[in-house]
Coordinates of C-alpha atoms in Angstrom, one line a residue:
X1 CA -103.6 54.7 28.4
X2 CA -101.8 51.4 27.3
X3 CA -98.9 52.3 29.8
X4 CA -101.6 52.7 32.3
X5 CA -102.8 49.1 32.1
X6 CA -99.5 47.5 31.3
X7 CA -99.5 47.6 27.6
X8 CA -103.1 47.1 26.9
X9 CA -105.7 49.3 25.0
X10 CA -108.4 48.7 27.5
X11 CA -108.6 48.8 31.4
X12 CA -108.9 45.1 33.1
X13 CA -111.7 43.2 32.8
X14 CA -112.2 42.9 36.2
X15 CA -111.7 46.8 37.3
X16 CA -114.3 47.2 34.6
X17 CA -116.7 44.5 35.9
X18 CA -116.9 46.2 39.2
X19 CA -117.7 49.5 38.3
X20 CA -120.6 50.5 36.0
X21 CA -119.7 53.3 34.7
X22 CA -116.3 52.2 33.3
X23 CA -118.6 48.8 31.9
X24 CA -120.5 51.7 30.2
X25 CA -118.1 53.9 29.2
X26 CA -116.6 50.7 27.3
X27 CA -119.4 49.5 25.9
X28 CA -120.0 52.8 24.5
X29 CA -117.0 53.0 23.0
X30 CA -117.3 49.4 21.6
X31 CA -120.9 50.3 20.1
X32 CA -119.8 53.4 18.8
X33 CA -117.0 51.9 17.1
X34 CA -118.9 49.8 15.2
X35 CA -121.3 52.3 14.1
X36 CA -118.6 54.2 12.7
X37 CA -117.2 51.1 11.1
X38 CA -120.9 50.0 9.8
X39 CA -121.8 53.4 8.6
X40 CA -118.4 54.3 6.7
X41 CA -118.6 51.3 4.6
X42 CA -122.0 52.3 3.3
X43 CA -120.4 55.5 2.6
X44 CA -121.9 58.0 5.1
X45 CA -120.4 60.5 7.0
X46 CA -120.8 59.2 10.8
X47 CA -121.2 62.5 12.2
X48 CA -124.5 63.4 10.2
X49 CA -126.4 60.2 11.9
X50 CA -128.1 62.2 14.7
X51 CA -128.9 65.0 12.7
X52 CA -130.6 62.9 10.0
X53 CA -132.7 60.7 12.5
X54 CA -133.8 63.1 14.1
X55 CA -134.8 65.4 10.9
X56 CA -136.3 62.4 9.7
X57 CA -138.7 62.0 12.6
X58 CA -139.0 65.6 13.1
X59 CA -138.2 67.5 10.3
X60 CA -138.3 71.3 9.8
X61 CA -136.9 72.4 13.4
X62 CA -134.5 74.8 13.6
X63 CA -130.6 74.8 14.5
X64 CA -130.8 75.5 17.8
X65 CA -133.3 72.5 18.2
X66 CA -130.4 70.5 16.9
X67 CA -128.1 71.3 19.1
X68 CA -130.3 71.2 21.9
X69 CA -131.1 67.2 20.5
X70 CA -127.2 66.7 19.9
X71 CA -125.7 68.2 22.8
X72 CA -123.5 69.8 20.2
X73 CA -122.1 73.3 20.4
X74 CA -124.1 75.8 17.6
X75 CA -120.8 76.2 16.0
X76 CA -120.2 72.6 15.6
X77 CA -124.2 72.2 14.1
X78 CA -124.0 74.9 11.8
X79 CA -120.5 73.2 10.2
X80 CA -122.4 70.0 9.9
X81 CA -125.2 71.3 8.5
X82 CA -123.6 73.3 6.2
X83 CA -121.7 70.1 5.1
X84 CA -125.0 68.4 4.7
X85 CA -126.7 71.3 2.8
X86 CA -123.6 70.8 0.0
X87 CA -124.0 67.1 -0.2
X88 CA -127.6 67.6 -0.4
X89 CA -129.0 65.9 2.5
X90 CA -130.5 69.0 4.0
X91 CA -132.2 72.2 3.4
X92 CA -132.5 75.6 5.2
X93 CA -135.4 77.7 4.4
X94 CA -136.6 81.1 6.5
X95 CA -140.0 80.1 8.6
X96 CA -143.0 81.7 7.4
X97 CA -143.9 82.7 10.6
X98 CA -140.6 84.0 11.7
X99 CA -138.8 85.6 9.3
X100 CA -135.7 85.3 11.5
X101 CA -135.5 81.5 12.2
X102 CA -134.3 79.2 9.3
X103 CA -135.3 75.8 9.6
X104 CA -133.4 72.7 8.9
X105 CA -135.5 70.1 6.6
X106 CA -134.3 66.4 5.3
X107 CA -134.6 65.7 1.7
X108 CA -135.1 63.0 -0.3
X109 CA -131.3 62.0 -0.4
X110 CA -130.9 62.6 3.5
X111 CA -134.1 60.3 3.9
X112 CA -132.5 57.9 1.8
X113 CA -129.2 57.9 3.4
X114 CA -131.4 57.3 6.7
X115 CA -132.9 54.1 5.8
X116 CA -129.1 53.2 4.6
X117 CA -128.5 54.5 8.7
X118 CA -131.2 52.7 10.2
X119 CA -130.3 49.4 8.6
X120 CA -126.6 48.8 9.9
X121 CA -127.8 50.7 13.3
X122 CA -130.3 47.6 13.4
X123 CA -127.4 45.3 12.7
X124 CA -125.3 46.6 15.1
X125 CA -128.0 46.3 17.8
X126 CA -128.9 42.9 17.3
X127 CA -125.0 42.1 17.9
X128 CA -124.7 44.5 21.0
X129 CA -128.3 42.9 22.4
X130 CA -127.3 39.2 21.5
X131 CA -128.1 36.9 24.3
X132 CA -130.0 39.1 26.1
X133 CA -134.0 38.7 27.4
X134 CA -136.3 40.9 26.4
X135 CA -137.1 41.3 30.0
X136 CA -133.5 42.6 31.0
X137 CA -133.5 44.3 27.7
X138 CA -136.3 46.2 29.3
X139 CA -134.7 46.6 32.7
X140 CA -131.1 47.7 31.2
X141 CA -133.3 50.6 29.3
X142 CA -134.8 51.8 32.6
X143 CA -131.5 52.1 34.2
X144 CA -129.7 53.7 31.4
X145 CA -132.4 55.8 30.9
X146 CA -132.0 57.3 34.6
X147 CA -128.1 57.6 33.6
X148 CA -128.9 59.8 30.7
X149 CA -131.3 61.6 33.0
X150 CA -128.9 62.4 35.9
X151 CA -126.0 63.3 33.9
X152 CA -128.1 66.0 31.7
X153 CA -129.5 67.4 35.0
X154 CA -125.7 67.5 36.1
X155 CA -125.1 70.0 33.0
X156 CA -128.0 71.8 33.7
X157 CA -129.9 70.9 30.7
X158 CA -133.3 69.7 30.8
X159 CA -134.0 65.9 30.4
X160 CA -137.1 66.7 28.4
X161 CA -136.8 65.3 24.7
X162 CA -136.5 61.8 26.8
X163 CA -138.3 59.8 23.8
X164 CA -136.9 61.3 20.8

C-alpha cells in the first residue's frame, strides 16, 4: 500500500474525502485501532470484546448464536470461546431442554472484564464523536445503519439482530 500512495500508510485525503466508503473504511480502521490500543493496556484480549458484550446483554445463547452475532466462522468461535472458558470468562453448560445444545454463559470475571470493556469503548467514542451534534450524531447512525444493512443482505445473511 505505501508504494501505492507514494510512500504513505494511508490513501490521500482528498481521494478519501470523495468517496464514502474509503472515509469509512478509514475511520474504521482508525476506531478499531484504538480499541485495540485501549483495550490491551487494560489487559484484555481484543478479540473476546464482541463475545463478552454481547453475553453480557444476552447471556446463555448458544455458539451458533455467536457466530451468527459476530459474523465469525464456528471454527473461529469455538477457538475463542474455548480461550475464554480457560481464562474463566465463560462457561459452557448442556441446555435443559436440549440435551444437544451447549450454551455459552458470562461469569463474574467476563462481566467484570466487560465493565473494564465498556469504559475505554466509552472513551474512545467520545474522541471519535468529538465535535459532533447530537443531531448529525443521529443522522450519521441512520446512514450507517442502512450500510450495515445492505452489506449483510449482500452476504445473504439476515439483517435481523439490528439492535443488539
Amino acid at each position: 500500500m505505501k508504494d501505492k500512495h507514494k510512500g504513505h500508510p494511508h490513501p490521500p485525503w482528498e481521494e478519501m474525502r470523495q468517496n464514502p466508503c474509503m472515509l469509512c473504511g478509514e475511520v474504521s480502521r482508525l476506531l478499531h485501532q484504538l480499541m485495540r490500543e485501549q483495550t490491551e493496556r487494560i489487559g484484555i484480549n481484543p478479540t473476546y470484546r464482541p463475545f463478552i458484550h454481547f453475553l453480557s446483554e444476552h447471556d446463555g445463547v448458544t455458539q451458533l448464536d455467536l457466530a451468527n452475532v459476530t459474523h465469525l466462522a464456528a471454527p473461529t468461535v469455538s477457538v475463542t470461546l474455548q480461550k475464554m472458558e480457560q481464562e474463566g470468562l465463560i462457561m459452557r453448560q448442556t441446555d435443559t431442554k436440549d440435551q444437544r445444545q451447549l450454551l455459552v454463559y458470562i461469569t463474574e470475571a467476563g462481566r467484570a472484564i466487560h465493565a473494564k470493556a465498556r469504559e475505554q469503548i466509552r472513551k474512545a467514542e467520545e474522541q471519535t464523536l468529538r465535535g459532533i451534534s447530537e443531531q448529525d450524531c443521529q443522522k450519521l447512525l441512520s446512514i450507517l445503519s442502512q450500510m450495515r444493512k445492505n452489506l449483510i443482505e449482500e452476504r445473504g445473511e439476515k439483517a435481523d439482530h439490528e439492535t443488539d
